Every structure is written in structure tokens, then in C-alpha cells.
């Protein structure tokens, strides 16, 4: 357990120093055990993947029914929506303050990265290596396969991915560091 804590601390320090993540507003600490909200995920992915530089970031604004444009996170959420990294539901709601599950958060992370178009058999074969992959919602399987294949998912000693658990800030920091390593060393596995 100690090596994981050290690894998380290193990941947290690195993403914090890069400006990809910041302290929680309510208590000015990082709190690696805190849940990641949809708003925070939009903000972090916007910074780390430079979503604002994508051509689709210039698309028209998307109507969001459950939040106003006066929120400080509004611009980051609009970029995540315009780039297709995140979506609103059928009634136009974003639920900015709702925590994300690991399946949702990692699927969105993979969407920002670029989801591989794997065959259904390839997805099934890849997910068969994880004992709790059956808990991944169908809509997230393709993206989760990408996240797993690329090493963005931190698993436990039994290879469990815990897709229905809430994503923590430490989980997001770990995924970001794996992404950073891939950018700095394309051969990194």
C-alpha cells in the first residue's frame, strides 16, 4: 500500500506543478481522496489536452440547461462540449457538480485522448483480463478499452478496475501522469 501512496503523491505533485490540477477551493488542499466532479474533469482535461486548440473548440456554444454562463467553469465546460469530449444529456443538462464514476471519468479521459476504434472482439478480449470489467456500462466499454490499453487506468493487485467506484483526484492524477509519460516517451508502455 505504501508504494501506491508514494506513487500518488508523485503524480499529484507533478500534475499540480504543471497547473493541470489545483487545490480544492473549500479548504485549499489537494485531497487525493476527493471525488472528481464533471466540472473539474472538464477543466483538467481542457488544460492537459489543450482542448481549446482543437478546431472544434470554435464551434457554436452548446446550450446548457442546468448552469449559467456566469460560473467560473463555464468556458472550460463549453470547450469540453464543443470538442465532443463531454456531452449534455437529452434535456441539455451537464450536471457540473456531480461526481463521476471511474468508468465515466476514464471513458471521458479516453475521449479527450482519442478512442481507438477496436473491434467488438478486441474490446472483449482486452476487458477479459480484468475481473470486474463486466461492471463497465456498455456505452463506456470501447473508451475503457482504450484507457486500459494505453495504461491510463490504475488497477489494484487483483487487476480490478473498480468501474463503478467514484473517480478520485488521485485516480485522475495517475491517468494524467501516464498520459504525460506517453507524450514525453512515445514508446512508454
Coordinates of C-alpha atoms in Angstrom, one line a residue:
X1 CA 0.0 0.0 0.0
X2 CA 2.9 2.4 0.7
X3 CA 4.3 2.3 -2.8
X4 CA 0.8 3.3 -4.2
X5 CA 0.6 6.3 -1.8
X6 CA 4.1 7.4 -2.8
X7 CA 3.2 7.0 -6.5
X8 CA 0.0 9.0 -6.0
X9 CA 2.0 11.7 -4.1
X10 CA 4.5 11.9 -7.0
X11 CA 1.7 12.0 -9.6
X12 CA -0.2 14.7 -7.6
X13 CA 2.9 16.8 -7.2
X14 CA 3.7 16.6 -10.9
X15 CA 0.2 17.5 -12.1
X16 CA -0.1 20.2 -9.6
X17 CA 3.3 21.7 -10.7
X18 CA 2.2 21.6 -14.3
X19 CA -1.0 23.5 -13.5
X20 CA -3.3 20.7 -14.7
X21 CA -4.9 20.3 -11.3
X22 CA -5.2 22.6 -8.3
X23 CA -6.2 22.8 -4.7
X24 CA -9.8 22.3 -3.7
X25 CA -11.4 25.7 -3.2
X26 CA -13.2 24.8 0.0
X27 CA -10.1 24.0 2.1
X28 CA -7.0 24.9 -0.1
X29 CA -5.7 21.3 -0.1
X30 CA -5.3 18.8 -2.9
X31 CA -7.1 16.0 -1.1
X32 CA -6.3 13.0 -3.3
X33 CA -9.3 11.0 -2.0
X34 CA -11.9 13.7 -3.0
X35 CA -14.2 12.7 -5.8
X36 CA -13.8 14.3 -9.3
X37 CA -16.8 16.3 -10.5
X38 CA -17.8 16.7 -14.1
X39 CA -16.8 20.3 -13.9
X40 CA -13.4 19.5 -12.5
X41 CA -12.9 16.8 -15.2
X42 CA -13.8 19.3 -17.9
X43 CA -11.3 21.9 -16.5
X44 CA -8.5 19.4 -16.1
X45 CA -8.9 17.8 -19.5
X46 CA -9.1 21.2 -21.1
X47 CA -5.7 22.2 -19.7
X48 CA -3.9 18.9 -20.0
X49 CA -5.1 18.0 -23.6
X50 CA -5.2 21.7 -24.7
X51 CA -8.8 21.2 -25.9
X52 CA -9.0 24.9 -26.6
X53 CA -6.5 24.4 -29.5
X54 CA -8.7 21.9 -31.3
X55 CA -10.6 23.2 -34.3
X56 CA -13.9 22.1 -32.9
X57 CA -13.4 24.4 -30.0
X58 CA -14.5 27.2 -32.3
X59 CA -18.0 25.5 -32.8
X60 CA -21.0 27.4 -31.6
X61 CA -21.8 27.4 -27.9
X62 CA -23.9 24.5 -26.7
X63 CA -27.0 25.3 -24.6
X64 CA -26.6 24.0 -21.0
X65 CA -29.9 24.0 -19.1
X66 CA -28.6 23.4 -15.6
X67 CA -26.0 26.1 -15.3
X68 CA -25.5 29.7 -16.3
X69 CA -22.7 31.4 -18.1
X70 CA -21.6 33.3 -15.0
X71 CA -19.9 30.3 -13.5
X72 CA -16.1 30.4 -13.5
X73 CA -16.0 26.9 -15.0
X74 CA -18.4 27.7 -17.9
X75 CA -15.8 28.4 -20.5
X76 CA -13.9 25.1 -19.8
X77 CA -17.2 23.1 -19.9
X78 CA -18.1 24.8 -23.2
X79 CA -14.8 23.7 -24.7
X80 CA -15.3 20.1 -23.5
X81 CA -18.7 20.1 -25.0
X82 CA -17.8 21.8 -28.3
X83 CA -14.9 19.3 -28.8
X84 CA -17.1 16.3 -28.1
X85 CA -15.0 15.3 -25.1
X86 CA -18.1 15.6 -22.9
X87 CA -21.8 15.8 -23.6
X88 CA -25.1 17.1 -22.1
X89 CA -28.0 14.7 -21.5
X90 CA -31.1 14.6 -23.8
X91 CA -32.6 17.5 -21.9
X92 CA -29.4 19.7 -22.2
X93 CA -28.2 19.2 -18.6
X94 CA -24.5 18.9 -17.8
X95 CA -24.6 18.2 -14.0
X96 CA -21.4 20.1 -13.4
X97 CA -21.2 19.3 -9.6
X98 CA -22.0 15.6 -10.0
X99 CA -19.1 13.2 -9.1
X100 CA -18.0 10.8 -11.9
X101 CA -17.5 7.1 -11.6
X102 CA -14.2 5.7 -12.7
X103 CA -15.9 4.3 -15.8
X104 CA -17.4 7.7 -16.8
X105 CA -14.2 9.6 -15.9
X106 CA -11.8 7.3 -17.7
X107 CA -14.1 7.0 -20.7
X108 CA -14.2 10.8 -20.9
X109 CA -10.4 10.8 -20.5
X110 CA -10.1 8.4 -23.4
X111 CA -12.4 10.6 -25.4
X112 CA -10.0 13.6 -24.9
X113 CA -7.1 11.3 -25.8
X114 CA -8.8 9.7 -28.8
X115 CA -10.8 6.5 -28.5
X116 CA -9.4 3.6 -30.6
X117 CA -11.9 2.0 -32.9
X118 CA -11.3 -1.5 -31.8
X119 CA -13.5 -4.4 -32.9
X120 CA -16.0 -5.7 -30.5
X121 CA -13.9 -8.9 -30.2
X122 CA -10.8 -6.9 -29.5
X123 CA -12.6 -5.0 -26.8
X124 CA -14.0 -8.2 -25.2
X125 CA -10.5 -9.8 -25.3
X126 CA -8.9 -6.8 -23.7
X127 CA -11.6 -6.5 -21.0
X128 CA -11.4 -10.2 -20.2
X129 CA -8.1 -9.6 -18.4
X130 CA -10.0 -7.6 -15.7
X131 CA -12.3 -9.5 -13.2
X132 CA -14.7 -6.6 -12.8
X133 CA -14.9 -5.5 -16.4
X134 CA -18.4 -6.9 -16.5
X135 CA -19.4 -3.9 -14.4
X136 CA -18.4 -1.4 -17.1
X137 CA -21.5 0.1 -18.7
X138 CA -21.9 -0.9 -22.3
X139 CA -21.6 2.8 -23.5
X140 CA -18.2 3.0 -21.9
X141 CA -16.6 -0.3 -23.0
X142 CA -14.9 1.0 -26.2
X143 CA -13.4 4.0 -24.4
X144 CA -12.4 2.0 -21.3
X145 CA -10.6 -0.5 -23.6
X146 CA -8.6 2.4 -25.0
X147 CA -7.9 3.7 -21.5
X148 CA -6.8 0.3 -20.3
X149 CA -4.7 -0.4 -23.4
X150 CA -2.9 2.9 -23.0
X151 CA -2.2 2.4 -19.3
X152 CA -4.4 5.2 -18.0
X153 CA -6.3 3.0 -15.5
X154 CA -4.7 2.3 -12.1
X155 CA -5.8 -1.2 -11.0
X156 CA -5.4 -3.0 -7.7
X157 CA -3.3 -6.1 -7.1
X158 CA -6.1 -8.3 -8.5
X159 CA -6.3 -6.3 -11.7
X160 CA -9.7 -4.9 -10.6
X161 CA -10.5 -1.6 -12.3
X162 CA -13.5 -0.7 -10.0
X163 CA -15.5 1.0 -12.8
X164 CA -18.5 1.9 -10.5
X165 CA -16.4 3.5 -7.8
X166 CA -16.2 7.3 -7.8
X167 CA -13.1 8.6 -9.5
X168 CA -10.8 10.2 -7.0
X169 CA -8.4 13.1 -7.7
X170 CA -5.5 10.6 -7.2
X171 CA -7.0 8.4 -10.0
X172 CA -7.2 11.4 -12.3
X173 CA -3.6 12.4 -11.4
X174 CA -2.4 8.9 -12.1
X175 CA -4.1 8.9 -15.5
X176 CA -2.6 12.3 -16.3
X177 CA 0.9 11.2 -15.5
X178 CA 0.5 8.1 -17.7
X179 CA -0.6 10.5 -20.5
X180 CA 2.3 12.8 -19.8
X181 CA 4.8 9.9 -20.0
X182 CA 3.3 8.8 -23.3
X183 CA 3.8 12.4 -24.6
X184 CA 7.4 12.5 -23.4
X185 CA 8.3 9.0 -24.5
X186 CA 6.0 7.6 -27.2
X187 CA 7.4 4.1 -26.6
X188 CA 6.3 4.2 -22.9
X189 CA 4.0 1.4 -22.0

